[in-house]
Amino acid sequence: MNEWLVFCMERTFIILKPDAMQRGLAGKILSRFERRGLKIVAAKMIHLTKEKCDEHYAHLKGKPFFAGLVTFMTSTPVICAVLEGKDAVELVRKMCGATNARAAEVGTIRGDFGLSTQANLIHASDSKETAEKEIARFFSKNEMHQWERDLEASYTYSADEKG
Ligand code: IDP
Ligand code: MG
C-alpha cells in the first residue's frame, strides 16, 4: 500500500441531486469524475430529510428560494459520494460549473446537462473545510474506503505530484 495515496490526497463531497436521478444522468456524471482520474472512496443512495437539508443548506436559510430548494432536494432519493484526488475540492467545483446552469461553461456538468439555477444536477463542497464537515455529516468512518486504483501508481500523477 502506498502511504501517499492513503494520507495525502484531498477528499470532497458530492450529491447527485433529484434532477440527475430523475433524468437518468447519475452514472454519466459519476463517470466524468472517474474518467478524470478521481477515485470514489464512498458512495450511497439516501432520501434526504428536511432536517438534513436545513443543516446542509444552513447558509441559505432566509433566502426566498430556500423552501423550494428543500422541497426539490427531498423529492427523490439522491446519491452521495466522496471523491479523492489531488486538489479534489477545486477540481470538482470546476467540473460542476456555475450555480446557474444557464450561465455555466459548456464542458462543465451543469453547462452540458442543465438549464436551471435550482435543478443544477450536483452539489459539490466549496472548500476543504466544508468538505470535511460535509463528509462527516453524510458518512460514518466505516463507510469510507481506502483502496488503490492500479493506474494511480504510475500514470495519474507524476512522481513529484504524489506528495
Ligand atoms: P452551489 O451549489 O453552486 O455551491 P449555493 O449558492 O451553495 O450554490 O446554493 C446551493 C443550491 O441552492 C444551488 O446549487 C441551487 O440548487 C440552489 N440555489 C442557489 N441559488 C438559487 C437561486 O437563486 N434560486 C433557486 N435555487 C438556488
Ligand atoms: Mg454551495
Short mmCIF file of C-alpha atoms and ligand atoms in Angstrom, two decimals:
data_model
loop_
_atom_site.label_atom_id
_atom_site.label_comp_id
_atom_site.label_asym_id
_atom_site.label_seq_id
_atom_site.Cartn_x
_atom_site.Cartn_y
_atom_site.Cartn_z
CA MET A 1 0.00 0.00 0.00
CA ASN A 2 1.43 3.40 -0.98
CA GLU A 3 1.24 5.65 2.07
CA TRP A 4 0.83 8.81 -0.02
CA LEU A 5 -2.37 7.50 -1.56
CA VAL A 6 -3.93 6.95 1.82
CA PHE A 7 -2.82 10.07 3.66
CA CYS A 8 -2.02 12.83 1.19
CA MET A 9 -4.91 13.01 -1.23
CA GLU A 10 -7.67 15.55 -0.80
CA ARG A 11 -11.31 14.50 -0.48
CA THR A 12 -14.51 16.22 -1.49
CA PHE A 13 -18.20 15.51 -1.13
CA ILE A 14 -20.86 15.44 -3.85
CA ILE A 15 -24.60 14.85 -4.10
CA LEU A 16 -26.22 13.81 -7.37
CA LYS A 17 -29.39 15.81 -6.97
CA PRO A 18 -33.01 14.70 -7.66
CA ASP A 19 -32.94 16.08 -11.23
CA ALA A 20 -29.85 14.00 -12.04
CA MET A 21 -31.65 10.92 -10.67
CA GLN A 22 -34.95 11.64 -12.45
CA ARG A 23 -33.22 12.29 -15.74
CA GLY A 24 -31.06 9.17 -15.54
CA LEU A 25 -27.82 11.13 -15.53
CA ALA A 26 -26.27 9.81 -12.30
CA GLY A 27 -23.98 7.31 -14.00
CA LYS A 28 -22.93 9.76 -16.69
CA ILE A 29 -21.99 12.38 -14.11
CA LEU A 30 -20.11 9.97 -11.86
CA SER A 31 -18.24 8.60 -14.84
CA ARG A 32 -16.90 12.08 -15.66
CA PHE A 33 -15.11 12.11 -12.30
CA GLU A 34 -13.84 8.57 -12.72
CA ARG A 35 -12.60 9.34 -16.22
CA ARG A 36 -10.75 12.41 -14.95
CA GLY A 37 -8.86 10.16 -12.55
CA LEU A 38 -10.66 10.94 -9.32
CA LYS A 39 -11.33 7.98 -7.09
CA ILE A 40 -14.67 7.16 -5.48
CA VAL A 41 -13.92 6.36 -1.83
CA ALA A 42 -17.52 6.35 -0.52
CA ALA A 43 -20.96 6.24 -2.12
CA LYS A 44 -24.56 5.61 -1.09
CA MET A 45 -28.16 6.36 -2.01
CA ILE A 46 -30.26 8.21 0.55
CA HIS A 47 -33.55 10.06 0.73
CA LEU A 48 -32.76 13.46 2.24
CA THR A 49 -34.93 14.70 5.10
CA LYS A 50 -35.96 18.29 5.69
CA GLU A 51 -33.76 18.28 8.82
CA LYS A 52 -30.68 17.18 6.87
CA CYS A 53 -31.36 19.84 4.22
CA ASP A 54 -31.73 22.52 6.91
CA GLU A 55 -28.29 21.57 8.19
CA HIS A 56 -26.66 21.14 4.79
CA TYR A 57 -28.04 24.40 3.37
CA ALA A 58 -27.93 26.41 6.64
CA HIS A 59 -26.00 29.19 4.83
CA LEU A 60 -29.07 29.75 2.59
CA LYS A 61 -31.76 29.94 5.28
CA GLY A 62 -33.77 33.11 4.81
CA LYS A 63 -33.31 33.17 1.02
CA PRO A 64 -36.58 33.35 -0.92
CA PHE A 65 -35.80 30.11 -2.75
CA PHE A 66 -34.94 28.10 0.40
CA ALA A 67 -38.31 26.35 0.87
CA GLY A 68 -38.40 25.39 -2.81
CA LEU A 69 -34.84 24.09 -2.60
CA VAL A 70 -35.73 21.82 0.34
CA THR A 71 -38.86 20.52 -1.45
CA PHE A 72 -36.71 19.79 -4.51
CA MET A 73 -33.89 18.10 -2.60
CA THR A 74 -36.29 15.85 -0.66
CA SER A 75 -38.40 14.92 -3.71
CA THR A 76 -36.41 11.88 -4.86
CA PRO A 77 -33.58 9.77 -3.41
CA VAL A 78 -30.10 11.08 -4.22
CA ILE A 79 -26.63 9.57 -4.50
CA CYS A 80 -23.95 10.92 -2.17
CA ALA A 81 -20.29 10.23 -2.78
CA VAL A 82 -16.81 11.17 -1.66
CA LEU A 83 -14.18 11.71 -4.36
CA GLU A 84 -10.46 11.65 -3.75
CA GLY A 85 -7.56 13.17 -5.68
CA LYS A 86 -5.02 15.96 -5.68
CA ASP A 87 -6.81 19.33 -5.35
CA ALA A 88 -10.11 17.42 -5.48
CA VAL A 89 -12.22 20.20 -3.96
CA GLU A 90 -11.32 22.87 -6.51
CA LEU A 91 -11.19 20.44 -9.41
CA VAL A 92 -14.67 19.04 -8.76
CA ARG A 93 -16.16 22.54 -8.34
CA LYS A 94 -14.63 23.47 -11.70
CA MET A 95 -16.07 20.38 -13.32
CA CYS A 96 -19.54 21.24 -11.94
CA GLY A 97 -19.62 24.80 -13.27
CA ALA A 98 -21.55 27.87 -12.12
CA THR A 99 -24.60 27.56 -9.84
CA ASN A 100 -26.93 28.89 -12.52
CA ALA A 101 -26.65 26.14 -15.12
CA ARG A 102 -27.63 28.55 -17.91
CA ALA A 103 -24.52 30.57 -17.10
CA ALA A 104 -22.25 27.54 -16.61
CA GLU A 105 -19.47 27.00 -19.14
CA VAL A 106 -20.04 24.39 -21.82
CA GLY A 107 -17.90 21.39 -20.89
CA THR A 108 -18.93 21.52 -17.24
CA ILE A 109 -21.60 19.20 -15.82
CA ARG A 110 -24.11 21.98 -15.27
CA GLY A 111 -23.18 23.65 -18.57
CA ASP A 112 -23.66 20.43 -20.53
CA PHE A 113 -26.76 19.00 -18.83
CA GLY A 114 -28.67 21.81 -17.11
CA LEU A 115 -30.77 24.91 -17.66
CA SER A 116 -31.83 25.79 -14.11
CA THR A 117 -30.41 27.52 -11.04
CA GLN A 118 -32.22 25.19 -8.63
CA ALA A 119 -32.17 21.95 -10.61
CA ASN A 120 -28.45 22.10 -11.36
CA LEU A 121 -27.74 18.38 -11.05
CA ILE A 122 -24.99 18.28 -8.47
CA HIS A 123 -23.78 19.60 -5.15
CA ALA A 124 -20.04 19.82 -4.51
CA SER A 125 -18.19 21.09 -1.42
CA ASP A 126 -16.91 24.64 -1.86
CA SER A 127 -13.75 24.47 0.32
CA LYS A 128 -11.56 21.95 2.12
CA GLU A 129 -13.13 22.92 5.45
CA THR A 130 -16.67 22.49 4.07
CA ALA A 131 -15.68 19.16 2.51
CA GLU A 132 -14.52 17.80 5.87
CA LYS A 133 -17.76 18.87 7.55
CA GLU A 134 -19.96 17.54 4.75
CA ILE A 135 -18.19 14.18 4.58
CA ALA A 136 -18.69 13.79 8.34
CA ARG A 137 -22.33 14.88 8.01
CA PHE A 138 -23.19 12.18 5.48
CA PHE A 139 -20.72 9.32 6.02
CA SER A 140 -19.51 7.38 9.01
CA LYS A 141 -15.88 6.25 9.18
CA ASN A 142 -16.73 2.66 8.32
CA GLU A 143 -18.45 3.77 5.10
CA MET A 144 -15.20 5.32 3.82
CA HIS A 145 -12.85 3.12 1.83
CA GLN A 146 -9.13 3.23 1.28
CA TRP A 147 -8.18 1.48 -1.90
CA GLU A 148 -5.82 1.89 -4.82
CA ARG A 149 -6.61 2.32 -8.45
CA ASP A 150 -3.79 0.48 -10.16
CA LEU A 151 -3.20 3.27 -12.66
CA GLU A 152 -2.52 5.76 -9.90
CA ALA A 153 0.76 4.15 -9.06
CA SER A 154 2.32 5.36 -12.30
CA TYR A 155 0.03 7.16 -14.68
CA THR A 156 -2.41 9.50 -12.95
CA TYR A 157 0.22 11.65 -11.21
CA SER A 158 3.93 12.26 -11.79
CA ALA A 159 6.36 11.32 -9.03
CA ASP A 160 6.62 14.92 -7.75
CA GLU A 161 2.83 15.30 -7.58
CA LYS A 162 2.34 12.37 -5.27
CA GLY A 163 3.23 14.14 -2.03
P1 IDP B 1 -23.60 25.86 -5.27
O1 IDP B 1 -24.43 24.60 -5.29
O2 IDP B 1 -23.11 26.23 -6.65
O3 IDP B 1 -22.49 25.83 -4.26
P2 IDP B 1 -25.06 27.61 -3.44
O4 IDP B 1 -25.07 29.11 -3.53
O5 IDP B 1 -24.32 26.97 -2.32
O6 IDP B 1 -24.57 27.07 -4.87
O7 IDP B 1 -26.59 27.14 -3.41
C1 IDP B 1 -26.92 25.83 -3.09
C2 IDP B 1 -28.02 25.37 -4.03
O8 IDP B 1 -29.18 26.18 -3.83
C3 IDP B 1 -27.70 25.54 -5.51
O9 IDP B 1 -26.90 24.52 -6.04
C4 IDP B 1 -29.10 25.55 -6.11
O10 IDP B 1 -29.65 24.23 -6.19
C5 IDP B 1 -29.87 26.36 -5.06
N1 IDP B 1 -29.88 27.80 -5.38
C6 IDP B 1 -28.89 28.71 -5.20
N2 IDP B 1 -29.26 29.93 -5.62
C7 IDP B 1 -30.53 29.80 -6.07
C8 IDP B 1 -31.49 30.72 -6.64
O11 IDP B 1 -31.23 31.90 -6.81
N3 IDP B 1 -32.70 30.19 -6.99
C9 IDP B 1 -33.03 28.87 -6.81
N4 IDP B 1 -32.17 27.98 -6.28
C10 IDP B 1 -30.93 28.43 -5.92
MG MG B 2 -22.66 25.74 -2.17
#
